[in-house]
Coordinates of C-alpha atoms and ligand atoms in Angstrom, one line a residue:
X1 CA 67.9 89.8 97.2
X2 CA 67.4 90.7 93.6
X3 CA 67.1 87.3 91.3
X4 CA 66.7 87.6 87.6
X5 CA 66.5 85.0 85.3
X6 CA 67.7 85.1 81.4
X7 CA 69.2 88.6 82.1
X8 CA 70.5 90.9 79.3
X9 CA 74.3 92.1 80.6
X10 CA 74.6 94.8 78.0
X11 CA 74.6 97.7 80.3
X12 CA 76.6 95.4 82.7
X13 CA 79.7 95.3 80.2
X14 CA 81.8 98.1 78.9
X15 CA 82.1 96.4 75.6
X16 CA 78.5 96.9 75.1
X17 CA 78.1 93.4 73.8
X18 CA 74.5 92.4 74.0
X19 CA 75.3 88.9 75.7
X20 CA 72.7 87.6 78.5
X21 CA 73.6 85.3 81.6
X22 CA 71.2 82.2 82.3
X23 CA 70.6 84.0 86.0
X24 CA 71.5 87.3 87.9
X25 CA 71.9 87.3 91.3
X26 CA 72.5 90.6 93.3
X27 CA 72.7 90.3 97.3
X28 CA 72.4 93.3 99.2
X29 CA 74.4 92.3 102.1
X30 CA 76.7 89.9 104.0
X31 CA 74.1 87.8 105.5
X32 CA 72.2 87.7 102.2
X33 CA 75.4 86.4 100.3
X34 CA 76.5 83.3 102.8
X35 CA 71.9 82.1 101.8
X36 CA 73.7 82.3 98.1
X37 CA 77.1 80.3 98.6
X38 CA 75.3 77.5 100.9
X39 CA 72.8 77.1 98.6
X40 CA 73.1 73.8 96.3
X41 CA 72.4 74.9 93.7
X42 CA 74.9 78.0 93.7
X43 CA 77.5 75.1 94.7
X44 CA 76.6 73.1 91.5
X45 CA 76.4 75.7 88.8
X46 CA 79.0 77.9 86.7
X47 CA 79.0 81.2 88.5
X48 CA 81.2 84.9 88.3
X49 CA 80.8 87.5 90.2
X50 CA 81.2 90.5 88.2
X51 CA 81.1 94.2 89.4
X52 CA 80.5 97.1 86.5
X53 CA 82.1 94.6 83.9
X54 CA 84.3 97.1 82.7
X55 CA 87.2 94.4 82.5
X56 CA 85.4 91.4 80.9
X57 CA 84.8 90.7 77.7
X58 CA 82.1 87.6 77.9
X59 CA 82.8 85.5 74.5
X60 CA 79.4 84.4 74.5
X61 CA 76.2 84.4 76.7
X62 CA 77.0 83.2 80.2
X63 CA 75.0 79.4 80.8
X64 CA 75.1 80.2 84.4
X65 CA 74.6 82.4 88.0
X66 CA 76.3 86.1 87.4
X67 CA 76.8 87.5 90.4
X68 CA 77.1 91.2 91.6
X69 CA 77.1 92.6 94.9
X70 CA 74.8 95.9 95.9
X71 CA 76.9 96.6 99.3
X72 CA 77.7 100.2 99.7
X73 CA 78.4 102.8 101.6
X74 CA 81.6 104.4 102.7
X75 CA 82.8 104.6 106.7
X76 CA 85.3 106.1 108.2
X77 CA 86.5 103.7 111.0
X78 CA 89.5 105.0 112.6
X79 CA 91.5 108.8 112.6
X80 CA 94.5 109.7 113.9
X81 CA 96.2 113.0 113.2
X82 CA 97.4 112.2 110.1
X83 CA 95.3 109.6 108.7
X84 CA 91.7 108.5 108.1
X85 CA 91.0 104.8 107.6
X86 CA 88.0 104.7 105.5
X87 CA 85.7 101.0 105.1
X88 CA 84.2 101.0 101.6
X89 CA 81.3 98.9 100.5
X90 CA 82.8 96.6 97.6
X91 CA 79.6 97.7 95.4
X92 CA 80.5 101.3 95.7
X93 CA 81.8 103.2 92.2
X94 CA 85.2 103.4 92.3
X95 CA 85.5 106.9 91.3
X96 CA 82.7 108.0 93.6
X97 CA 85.6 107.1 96.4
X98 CA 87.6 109.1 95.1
X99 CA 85.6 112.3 94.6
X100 CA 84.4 111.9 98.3
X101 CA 88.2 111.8 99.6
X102 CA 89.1 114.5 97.3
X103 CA 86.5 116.7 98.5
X104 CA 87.5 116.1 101.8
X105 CA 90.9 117.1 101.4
X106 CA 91.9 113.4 101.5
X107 CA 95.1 112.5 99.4
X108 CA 96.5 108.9 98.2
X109 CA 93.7 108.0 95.7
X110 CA 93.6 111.4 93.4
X111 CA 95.6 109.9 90.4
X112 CA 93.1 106.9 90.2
X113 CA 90.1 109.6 89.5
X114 CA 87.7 108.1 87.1
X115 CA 88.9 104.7 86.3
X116 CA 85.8 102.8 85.7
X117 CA 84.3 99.9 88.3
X118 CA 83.6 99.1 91.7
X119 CA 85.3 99.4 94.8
X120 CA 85.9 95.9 95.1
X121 CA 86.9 95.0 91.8
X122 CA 89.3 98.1 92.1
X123 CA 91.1 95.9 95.2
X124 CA 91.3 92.6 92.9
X125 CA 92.8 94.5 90.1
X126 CA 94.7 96.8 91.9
X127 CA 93.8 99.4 89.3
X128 CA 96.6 101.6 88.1
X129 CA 97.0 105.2 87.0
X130 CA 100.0 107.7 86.3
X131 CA 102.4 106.4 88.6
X132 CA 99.6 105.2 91.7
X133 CA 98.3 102.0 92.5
X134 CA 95.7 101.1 95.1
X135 CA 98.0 98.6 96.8
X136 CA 99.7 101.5 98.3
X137 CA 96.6 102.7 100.3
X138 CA 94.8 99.3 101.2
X139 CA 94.6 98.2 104.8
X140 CA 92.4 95.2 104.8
X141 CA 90.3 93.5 102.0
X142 CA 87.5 91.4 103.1
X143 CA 85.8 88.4 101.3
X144 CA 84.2 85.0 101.0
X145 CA 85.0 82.1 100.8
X146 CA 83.0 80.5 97.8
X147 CA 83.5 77.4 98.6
X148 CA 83.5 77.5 102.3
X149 CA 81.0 80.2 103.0
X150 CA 83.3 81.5 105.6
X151 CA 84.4 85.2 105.7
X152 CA 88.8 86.4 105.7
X153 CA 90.1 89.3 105.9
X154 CA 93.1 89.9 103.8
X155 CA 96.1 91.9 104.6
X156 CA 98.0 93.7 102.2
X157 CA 100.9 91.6 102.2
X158 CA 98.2 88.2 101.7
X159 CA 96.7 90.3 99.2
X160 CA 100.2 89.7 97.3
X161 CA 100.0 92.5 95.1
X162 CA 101.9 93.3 91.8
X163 CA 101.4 94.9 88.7
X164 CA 97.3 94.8 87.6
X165 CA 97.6 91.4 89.9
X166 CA 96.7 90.1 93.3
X167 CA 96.0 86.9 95.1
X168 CA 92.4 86.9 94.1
X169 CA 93.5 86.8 89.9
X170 CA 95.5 83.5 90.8
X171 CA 93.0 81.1 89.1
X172 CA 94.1 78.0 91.2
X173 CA 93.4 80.0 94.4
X174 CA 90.2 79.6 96.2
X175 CA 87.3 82.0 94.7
X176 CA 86.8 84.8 97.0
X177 CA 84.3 87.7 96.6
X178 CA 85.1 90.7 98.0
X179 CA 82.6 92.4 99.9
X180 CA 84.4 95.7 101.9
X181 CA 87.9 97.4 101.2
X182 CA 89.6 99.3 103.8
X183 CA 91.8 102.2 102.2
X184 CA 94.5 104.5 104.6
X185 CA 93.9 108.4 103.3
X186 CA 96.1 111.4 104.1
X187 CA 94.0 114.2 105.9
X188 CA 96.6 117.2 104.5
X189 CA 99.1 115.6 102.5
X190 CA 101.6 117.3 101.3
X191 CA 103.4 114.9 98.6
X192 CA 101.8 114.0 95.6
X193 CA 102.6 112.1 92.8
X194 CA 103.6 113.5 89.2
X195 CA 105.3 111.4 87.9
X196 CA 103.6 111.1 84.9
X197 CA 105.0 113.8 81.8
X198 CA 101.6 115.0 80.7
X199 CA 100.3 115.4 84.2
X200 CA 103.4 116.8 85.3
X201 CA 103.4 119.6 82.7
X202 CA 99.3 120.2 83.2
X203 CA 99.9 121.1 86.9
X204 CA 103.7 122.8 86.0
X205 CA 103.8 125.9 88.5
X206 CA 100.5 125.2 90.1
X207 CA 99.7 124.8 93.9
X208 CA 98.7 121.4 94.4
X209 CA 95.9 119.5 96.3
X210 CA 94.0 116.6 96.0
X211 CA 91.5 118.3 93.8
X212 CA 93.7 120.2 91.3
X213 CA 95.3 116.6 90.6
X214 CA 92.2 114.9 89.9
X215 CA 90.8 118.0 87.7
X216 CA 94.0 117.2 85.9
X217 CA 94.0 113.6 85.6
X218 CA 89.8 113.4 84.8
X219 CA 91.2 116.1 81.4
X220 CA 93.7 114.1 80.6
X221 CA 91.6 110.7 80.4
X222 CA 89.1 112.5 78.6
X223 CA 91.2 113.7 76.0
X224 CA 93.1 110.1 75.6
X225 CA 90.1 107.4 76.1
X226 CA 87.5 106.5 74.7
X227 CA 84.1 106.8 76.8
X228 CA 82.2 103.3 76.8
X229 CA 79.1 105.1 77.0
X230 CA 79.6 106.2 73.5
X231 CA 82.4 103.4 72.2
X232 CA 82.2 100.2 73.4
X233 CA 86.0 99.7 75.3
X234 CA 87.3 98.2 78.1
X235 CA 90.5 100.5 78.8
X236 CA 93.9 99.2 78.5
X237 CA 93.2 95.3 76.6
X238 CA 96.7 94.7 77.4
X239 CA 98.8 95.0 80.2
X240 CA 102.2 96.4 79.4
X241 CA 104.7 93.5 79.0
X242 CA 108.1 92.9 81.3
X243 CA 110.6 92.2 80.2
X244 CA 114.7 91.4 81.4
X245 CA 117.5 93.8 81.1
X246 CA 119.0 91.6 78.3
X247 CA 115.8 91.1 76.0
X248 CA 115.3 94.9 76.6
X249 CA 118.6 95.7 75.6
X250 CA 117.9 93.4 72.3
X251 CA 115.1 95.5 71.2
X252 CA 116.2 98.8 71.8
X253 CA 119.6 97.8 69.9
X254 CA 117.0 97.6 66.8
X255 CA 114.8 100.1 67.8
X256 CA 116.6 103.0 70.1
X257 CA 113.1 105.2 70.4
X258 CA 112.0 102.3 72.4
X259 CA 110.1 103.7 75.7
X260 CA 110.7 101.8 78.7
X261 CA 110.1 102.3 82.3
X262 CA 112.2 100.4 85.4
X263 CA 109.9 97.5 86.7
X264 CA 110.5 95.1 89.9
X265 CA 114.3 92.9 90.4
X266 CA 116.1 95.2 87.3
X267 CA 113.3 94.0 84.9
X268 CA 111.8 96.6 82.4
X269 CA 108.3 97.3 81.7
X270 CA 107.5 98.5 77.8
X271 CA 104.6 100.1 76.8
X272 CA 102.3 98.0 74.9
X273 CA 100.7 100.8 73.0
X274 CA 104.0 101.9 71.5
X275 CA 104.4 97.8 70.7
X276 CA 100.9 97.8 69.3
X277 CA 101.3 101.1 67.3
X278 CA 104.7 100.3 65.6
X279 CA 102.2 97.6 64.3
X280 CA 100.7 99.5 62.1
X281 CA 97.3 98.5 64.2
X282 CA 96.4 102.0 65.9
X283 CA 93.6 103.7 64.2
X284 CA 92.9 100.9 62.2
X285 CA 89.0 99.7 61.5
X286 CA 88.0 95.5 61.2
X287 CA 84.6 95.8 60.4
X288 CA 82.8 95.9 63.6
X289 CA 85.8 96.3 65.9
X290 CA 88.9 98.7 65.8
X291 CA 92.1 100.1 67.4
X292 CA 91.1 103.7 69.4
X293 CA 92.8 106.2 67.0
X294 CA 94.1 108.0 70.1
X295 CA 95.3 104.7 71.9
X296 CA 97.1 101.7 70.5
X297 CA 96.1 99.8 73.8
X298 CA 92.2 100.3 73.8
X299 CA 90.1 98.0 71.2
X300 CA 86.5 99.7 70.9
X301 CA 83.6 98.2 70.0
X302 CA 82.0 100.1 67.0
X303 CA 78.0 98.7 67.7
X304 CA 77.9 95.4 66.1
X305 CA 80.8 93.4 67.3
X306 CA 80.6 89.9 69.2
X307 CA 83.0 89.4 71.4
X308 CA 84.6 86.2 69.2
X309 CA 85.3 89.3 67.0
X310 CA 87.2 91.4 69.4
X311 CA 89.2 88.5 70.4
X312 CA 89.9 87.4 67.0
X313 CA 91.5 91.0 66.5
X314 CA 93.2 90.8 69.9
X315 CA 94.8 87.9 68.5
X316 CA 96.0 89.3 65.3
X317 CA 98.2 92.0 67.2
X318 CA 99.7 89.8 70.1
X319 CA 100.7 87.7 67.3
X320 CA 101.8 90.2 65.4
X321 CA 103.7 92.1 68.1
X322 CA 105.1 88.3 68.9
X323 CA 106.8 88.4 65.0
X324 CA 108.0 91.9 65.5
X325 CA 109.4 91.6 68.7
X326 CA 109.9 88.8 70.2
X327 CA 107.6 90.4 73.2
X328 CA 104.2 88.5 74.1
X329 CA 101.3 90.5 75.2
X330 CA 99.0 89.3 77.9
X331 CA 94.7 90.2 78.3
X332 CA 94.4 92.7 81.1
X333 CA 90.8 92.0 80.2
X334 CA 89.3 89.2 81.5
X335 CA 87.8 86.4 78.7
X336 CA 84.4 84.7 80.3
X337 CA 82.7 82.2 77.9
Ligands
LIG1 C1 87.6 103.5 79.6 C2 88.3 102.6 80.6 C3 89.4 103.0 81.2 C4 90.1 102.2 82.2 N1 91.3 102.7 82.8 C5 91.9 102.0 83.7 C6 93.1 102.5 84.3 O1 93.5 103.6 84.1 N2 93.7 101.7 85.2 C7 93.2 100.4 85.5 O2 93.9 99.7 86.4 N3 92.1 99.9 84.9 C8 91.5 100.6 84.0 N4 90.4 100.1 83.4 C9 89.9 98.8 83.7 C10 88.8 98.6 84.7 O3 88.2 99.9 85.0 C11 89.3 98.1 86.1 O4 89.9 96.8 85.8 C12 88.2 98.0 87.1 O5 88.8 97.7 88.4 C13 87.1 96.9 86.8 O6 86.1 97.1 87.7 P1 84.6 96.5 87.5 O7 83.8 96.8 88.7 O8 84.1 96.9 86.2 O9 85.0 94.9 87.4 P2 84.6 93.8 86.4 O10 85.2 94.1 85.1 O11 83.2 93.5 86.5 O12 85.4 92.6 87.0 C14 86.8 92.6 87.0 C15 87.3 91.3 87.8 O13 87.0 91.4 89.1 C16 86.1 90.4 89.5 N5 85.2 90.9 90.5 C17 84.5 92.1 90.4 N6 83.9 92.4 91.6 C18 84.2 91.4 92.4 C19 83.9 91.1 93.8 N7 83.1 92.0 94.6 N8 84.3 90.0 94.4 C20 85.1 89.1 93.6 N9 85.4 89.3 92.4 C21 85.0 90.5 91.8 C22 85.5 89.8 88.3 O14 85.1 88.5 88.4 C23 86.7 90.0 87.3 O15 87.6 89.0 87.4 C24 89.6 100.9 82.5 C25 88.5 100.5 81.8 C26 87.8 101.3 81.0 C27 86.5 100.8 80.3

């Protein structure tokens, strides 16, 4: 067990912001995690459990236990013809899952090729990318209990999964820390999923495999996001609003280039970049913080920002996005202060 105590979490947050945590705790397996959770003093402390931090944005330095898991390793655990079920360690990078099912032919996880974070994180959020989610391939997520000590493992259905959400966001439910997914790959598949324009038209006339998709998708990002290794970001600070047929129907009726996209029970999901950009805010420079020139939806630290600043602009365009259209945008990012 790793234990660190007033512990810089620069490098452990995309935004870069140079924010320390009282103590840093990093457990390298099961056993080592249930010591942590029964111990009194984890029980009467302020505590997160974090995994690359490329989702938070800590508002100040964390007065408490920040914890991280070092579990790795991927498994496969059952094959069939068709199929491989593969066990991944929650502290595994997300995108090294991928490249390791891509390489081995595996399909079902190309379109989420380098989207930042850990495996487990990855379950929590079910991370999103041109037209996939990982809801559609998990088979089992397992955690612990934080208050119990006592290990569950969830099934897709009690993993209750909807748009950047699951079970485990619901504040009121009981903390759980994720320590293993288990994701269902295809061995040859033969479907894939384009349904996003740009990717589309990159791969137009091209013979298709897991690999060709995720070259694809890794140019795309490249060309549209900011890297946090060189720009303080955390991806999309937004998540893209829904709204109902009638609101919709509202807006476009002032605004007919409106882009929309069908979302769950005849709802319709805008895109909160457009929102953002019609703004005026894309591009724009505050000082320390900004808009990404080439994304509405990404606010980048430029070096010196707190992250009271990047809220404070985060709060300038939901409001202003509120006065324009009547539409309110929520954090994808997660605020910990
Ligand atoms: C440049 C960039 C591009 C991005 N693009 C996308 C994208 O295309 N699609 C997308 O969906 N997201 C995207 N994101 C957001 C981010 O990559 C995902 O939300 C990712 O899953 C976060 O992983 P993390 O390990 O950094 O988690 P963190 O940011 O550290 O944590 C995220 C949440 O998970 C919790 N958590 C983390 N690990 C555990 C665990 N083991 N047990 C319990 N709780 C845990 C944390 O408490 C927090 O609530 C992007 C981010 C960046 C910086």
């Amino acid at each position: 067990m790793r234990i660190e105590e007033n512990f810089s979490l620069e490098k452990w947050n995309t935004f870069r912001l140079p924010v320390s945590t009282r103590w840093f705790m990093e457990y390298a397996d099961e056993e080592e995690l249930q010591k942590i959770l029964r111990d009194e003093y984890f029980q009467e402390n302020r505590s997160i459990h974090i995994g690359s931090g490329s989702n938070l944005l800590f508002l100040n330095d964390f007065n408490g236990i920040v914890l991280h898991s070092a579990i790795r390793g991927m498994e496969v655990v059952e094959e069939t013809e068709t199929d491989v079920i593969l066990r991944v360690g929650a502290a595994e990078v997300w995108d090294d899952v991928v490249a390791y099912a891509v390489s081995a032919g595996w399909g079902g996880i190309e379109n989420l090729s380098h989207i930042p974070g850990e495996a487990g994180a990855a379950a929590i959020q079910n991370i999103g990318a041109y037209g996939r989610e990982i809801q559609e391939v998990i088979v089992a997520v397992e955690a612990w209990n934080q208050l119990t000590a006592e290990k569950r493992v969830f099934t897709p259905e009690e993993c209750r999964y909807a748009y950047r959400h699951s079970f485990f966001k619901d504040e009121h439910n009981d903390p759980y820390i994720i320590t293993y997914i288990v994701i269902r790959l295809t061995k040859a598949p033969q479907t894939f999923c384009l349904n996003y324009g740009l990717l589309q038209k990159e791969l137009e006339g091209k013979a298709l495999s897991p690999q060709r998709i995720r070259e694809a998708v890794i140019g795309i990002r490249a060309s549209k996001l900011p890297d946090p290794e060189v720009v303080g970001n955390a991806g999309s600070y937004f998540m893209n609003p829904v709204v109902s047929a009638i609101d919709f129907e509202k807006i476009k009726a002032s605004y007919p280039e409106l882009p929309s996209y069908p979302a769950a029970d005849g709802r319709v999901k805008l895109s909160a970049g457009w929102l953002i950009e019609q703004c005026g805010f894309k591009g724009k420079r505050y000082g320390s913080v900004g808009v990404y020139e080439k994304q509405a939806l990404v606010l980048v630290n430029f070096g010196e920002a707190s992250g009271n600043d990047i809220a404070v602009l985060a709060e300038s365009i939901r409001n202003a996005v509120r006065n324009k259209f009547g539409v309110e945008l929520m954090p994808e990012v997660k605020y910990v202060g």
